[in-house]
């Protein structure tokens, strides 16, 4: 059984902090209370770079600190305040998508000669992650606002262009970072024991 190393903890904490800082950017869109944020790009980047376990734990830490009142979401609201709101499904989607993106990224080939393949896998992982966020968010909107599924899923349409751009940026950054720092890819399966 692998233990979580100090380096793993440092990466997890650093990326959780990065995701929180990206909450400084929040642009309201429409009447449903779902803003355009950069935090989902941070979650994708963390998971692409750190993999399933570490990227997922970074997102778990990001959400967890907000449960104790730390202002961590867009508009500097804590997770705790969003649980009763219409965006709670997106928070669940953040957590699921972090592990999903990381699990796919873990399967990307290593080495400089596989840069294009890795980039494609990161893009695919990002798209699947955002789709997961949309589905979870739509279910949350159905529960909190009483919308039907077609209406709630359609509410995500304004976010698609921006999210595709954010995925492309995250995949480009992750590919470049892993090309420059290939040791970052060492992805043990951290287990706290």
CSV table of C-alpha atoms in Angstrom, one decimal:
chain,number,residue,atom,x,y,z
A,1,UNK,CA,0.0,0.0,0.0
A,2,UNK,CA,1.4,3.4,-1.1
A,3,UNK,CA,1.4,6.3,1.4
A,4,UNK,CA,0.8,9.8,0.4
A,5,UNK,CA,4.2,11.6,0.1
A,6,UNK,CA,4.9,15.1,1.2
A,7,UNK,CA,5.3,16.0,-2.5
A,8,UNK,CA,1.9,14.6,-3.3
A,9,UNK,CA,0.4,16.6,-0.5
A,10,UNK,CA,2.1,19.7,-1.7
A,11,UNK,CA,0.8,19.2,-5.2
A,12,UNK,CA,-2.7,18.5,-3.9
A,13,UNK,CA,-2.7,21.6,-1.7
A,14,UNK,CA,-1.2,23.8,-4.4
A,15,UNK,CA,-3.8,22.9,-7.0
A,16,UNK,CA,-6.6,23.2,-4.5
A,17,UNK,CA,-5.4,26.7,-3.8
A,18,UNK,CA,-5.2,27.4,-7.6
A,19,UNK,CA,-8.8,26.3,-8.1
A,20,UNK,CA,-9.9,28.6,-5.3
A,21,UNK,CA,-8.0,31.6,-6.7
A,22,UNK,CA,-9.6,31.0,-10.1
A,23,UNK,CA,-12.9,31.7,-8.3
A,24,UNK,CA,-12.0,35.4,-8.5
A,25,UNK,CA,-13.4,35.3,-12.0
A,26,UNK,CA,-17.2,34.9,-12.1
A,27,UNK,CA,-19.4,36.4,-14.7
A,28,UNK,CA,-23.2,36.0,-14.2
A,29,UNK,CA,-25.1,34.5,-17.1
A,30,UNK,CA,-28.9,34.2,-17.5
A,31,UNK,CA,-31.4,34.0,-14.7
A,32,UNK,CA,-30.6,30.6,-13.2
A,33,UNK,CA,-27.7,31.8,-11.1
A,34,UNK,CA,-25.0,29.8,-12.8
A,35,UNK,CA,-22.0,32.1,-13.5
A,36,UNK,CA,-19.1,31.6,-16.0
A,37,UNK,CA,-16.2,30.6,-13.9
A,38,UNK,CA,-12.5,29.5,-14.4
A,39,UNK,CA,-12.6,27.0,-11.6
A,40,UNK,CA,-13.7,24.2,-13.9
A,41,UNK,CA,-10.6,24.9,-16.0
A,42,UNK,CA,-8.5,24.6,-12.8
A,43,UNK,CA,-10.1,21.3,-12.0
A,44,UNK,CA,-9.4,20.0,-15.5
A,45,UNK,CA,-5.8,21.3,-15.3
A,46,UNK,CA,-5.2,19.7,-11.9
A,47,UNK,CA,-6.5,16.4,-13.0
A,48,UNK,CA,-4.6,16.4,-16.3
A,49,UNK,CA,-1.4,17.1,-14.6
A,50,UNK,CA,-1.8,15.2,-11.3
A,51,UNK,CA,-3.9,12.2,-12.5
A,52,UNK,CA,-6.9,10.6,-11.0
A,53,UNK,CA,-6.0,10.3,-7.3
A,54,UNK,CA,-4.0,13.5,-6.8
A,55,UNK,CA,-6.2,15.6,-9.1
A,56,UNK,CA,-9.3,14.2,-7.5
A,57,UNK,CA,-8.0,14.8,-4.0
A,58,UNK,CA,-7.1,18.4,-5.0
A,59,UNK,CA,-10.7,19.0,-6.0
A,60,UNK,CA,-12.0,17.2,-2.9
A,61,UNK,CA,-9.8,19.6,-0.8
A,62,UNK,CA,-11.0,22.6,-2.7
A,63,UNK,CA,-14.6,21.7,-2.0
A,64,UNK,CA,-13.9,20.5,1.5
A,65,UNK,CA,-12.4,23.7,2.8
A,66,UNK,CA,-15.6,25.5,1.7
A,67,UNK,CA,-17.7,23.1,3.9
A,68,UNK,CA,-16.0,24.6,6.9
A,69,UNK,CA,-16.7,28.2,5.8
A,70,UNK,CA,-13.6,29.1,3.8
A,71,UNK,CA,-14.7,31.3,0.8
A,72,UNK,CA,-13.7,29.1,-2.1
A,73,UNK,CA,-16.3,29.4,-4.8
A,74,UNK,CA,-17.0,32.1,-7.4
A,75,UNK,CA,-17.9,35.3,-5.7
A,76,UNK,CA,-16.0,34.2,-2.7
A,77,UNK,CA,-18.8,32.1,-1.3
A,78,UNK,CA,-18.1,28.9,0.7
A,79,UNK,CA,-19.2,25.5,-0.6
A,80,UNK,CA,-21.5,25.4,2.5
A,81,UNK,CA,-23.6,28.3,1.2
A,82,UNK,CA,-24.0,26.7,-2.3
A,83,UNK,CA,-25.3,23.4,-1.0
A,84,UNK,CA,-28.9,24.7,-0.8
A,85,UNK,CA,-28.7,26.6,-4.0
A,86,UNK,CA,-29.3,25.8,-7.7
A,87,UNK,CA,-25.6,25.2,-8.5
A,88,UNK,CA,-25.1,22.3,-6.0
A,89,UNK,CA,-25.2,19.8,-8.9
A,90,UNK,CA,-22.3,21.5,-10.6
A,91,UNK,CA,-20.2,21.1,-7.4
A,92,UNK,CA,-21.0,17.3,-7.5
A,93,UNK,CA,-20.0,17.4,-11.1
A,94,UNK,CA,-16.7,19.1,-10.3
A,95,UNK,CA,-15.8,16.2,-8.0
A,96,UNK,CA,-16.9,13.4,-10.3
A,97,UNK,CA,-15.3,15.1,-13.3
A,98,UNK,CA,-11.9,15.6,-11.5
A,99,UNK,CA,-11.6,11.8,-10.9
A,100,UNK,CA,-12.8,11.1,-14.5
A,101,UNK,CA,-10.5,13.5,-16.2
A,102,UNK,CA,-7.6,12.3,-14.1
A,103,UNK,CA,-8.4,8.6,-14.8
A,104,UNK,CA,-8.4,9.3,-18.5
A,105,UNK,CA,-5.2,11.4,-18.3
A,106,UNK,CA,-3.5,8.6,-16.4
A,107,UNK,CA,-3.8,6.6,-19.6
A,108,UNK,CA,-2.0,9.1,-21.8
A,109,UNK,CA,1.3,7.9,-23.2
A,110,UNK,CA,4.4,9.4,-21.7
A,111,UNK,CA,7.4,10.9,-23.5
A,112,UNK,CA,8.1,13.7,-25.8
A,113,UNK,CA,7.2,11.7,-29.0
A,114,UNK,CA,3.7,11.3,-27.7
A,115,UNK,CA,2.9,15.0,-27.3
A,116,UNK,CA,0.1,15.1,-29.8
A,117,UNK,CA,-1.5,11.9,-28.6
A,118,UNK,CA,-1.4,13.2,-25.0
A,119,UNK,CA,-2.9,16.5,-26.1
A,120,UNK,CA,-5.8,14.6,-27.8
A,121,UNK,CA,-6.4,12.5,-24.7
A,122,UNK,CA,-6.4,15.6,-22.5
A,123,UNK,CA,-8.9,17.3,-24.8
A,124,UNK,CA,-11.1,14.2,-24.8
A,125,UNK,CA,-10.9,14.0,-21.0
A,126,UNK,CA,-11.7,17.6,-20.6
A,127,UNK,CA,-14.8,17.4,-22.9
A,128,UNK,CA,-16.1,14.3,-21.0
A,129,UNK,CA,-15.4,16.1,-17.7
A,130,UNK,CA,-17.4,19.2,-18.7
A,131,UNK,CA,-20.2,17.0,-20.0
A,132,UNK,CA,-20.3,15.3,-16.6
A,133,UNK,CA,-20.5,18.7,-14.9
A,134,UNK,CA,-23.4,19.7,-17.3
A,135,UNK,CA,-25.4,16.5,-16.5
A,136,UNK,CA,-24.8,16.8,-12.7
A,137,UNK,CA,-25.5,20.5,-12.8
A,138,UNK,CA,-28.7,19.9,-14.8
A,139,UNK,CA,-29.9,17.3,-12.3
A,140,UNK,CA,-29.3,19.9,-9.5
A,141,UNK,CA,-31.3,22.5,-11.4
A,142,UNK,CA,-34.1,20.0,-11.8
A,143,UNK,CA,-34.1,19.3,-8.1
A,144,UNK,CA,-33.6,22.9,-6.8
A,145,UNK,CA,-35.6,24.8,-9.4
A,146,UNK,CA,-38.2,22.2,-10.5
A,147,UNK,CA,-37.0,22.3,-14.2
A,148,UNK,CA,-37.5,19.5,-16.6
A,149,UNK,CA,-34.4,17.8,-18.0
A,150,UNK,CA,-34.5,19.3,-21.5
A,151,UNK,CA,-34.8,22.8,-20.0
A,152,UNK,CA,-32.1,22.3,-17.4
A,153,UNK,CA,-29.7,20.7,-19.9
A,154,UNK,CA,-30.4,23.6,-22.4
A,155,UNK,CA,-29.4,26.1,-19.7
A,156,UNK,CA,-25.8,24.9,-20.3
A,157,UNK,CA,-25.7,26.0,-24.0
A,158,UNK,CA,-24.3,29.5,-23.3
A,159,UNK,CA,-21.4,28.0,-21.4
A,160,UNK,CA,-20.3,25.6,-24.2
A,161,UNK,CA,-18.0,27.9,-26.3
A,162,UNK,CA,-16.2,29.2,-23.2
A,163,UNK,CA,-15.8,25.7,-21.7
A,164,UNK,CA,-14.4,24.4,-24.9
A,165,UNK,CA,-11.8,27.2,-24.9
A,166,UNK,CA,-11.0,26.5,-21.2
A,167,UNK,CA,-10.5,22.8,-22.0
A,168,UNK,CA,-8.2,23.7,-24.9
A,169,UNK,CA,-6.2,26.0,-22.6
A,170,UNK,CA,-6.0,23.5,-19.8
A,171,UNK,CA,-4.9,20.7,-22.3
A,172,UNK,CA,-2.3,23.0,-23.9
A,173,UNK,CA,-0.8,24.0,-20.5
A,174,UNK,CA,-0.8,20.4,-19.2
A,175,UNK,CA,0.8,19.1,-22.3
A,176,UNK,CA,3.5,21.8,-22.2
A,177,UNK,CA,4.2,21.3,-18.5
A,178,UNK,CA,4.4,17.6,-18.8
A,179,UNK,CA,6.8,17.9,-21.7
A,180,UNK,CA,9.0,20.3,-19.6
A,181,UNK,CA,8.6,18.4,-16.3
A,182,UNK,CA,8.0,14.7,-17.2
A,183,UNK,CA,8.7,13.7,-13.6
A,184,UNK,CA,5.4,15.3,-12.6
A,185,UNK,CA,3.7,12.4,-14.3
A,186,UNK,CA,4.9,10.0,-11.6
A,187,UNK,CA,1.5,9.1,-10.4
A,188,UNK,CA,1.4,6.8,-7.5
A,189,UNK,CA,-2.0,5.8,-6.2
A,190,UNK,CA,-2.0,7.8,-2.9
A,191,UNK,CA,-3.7,6.1,-0.1
A,192,UNK,CA,-3.8,7.5,3.3
A,193,UNK,CA,-2.9,4.9,5.9
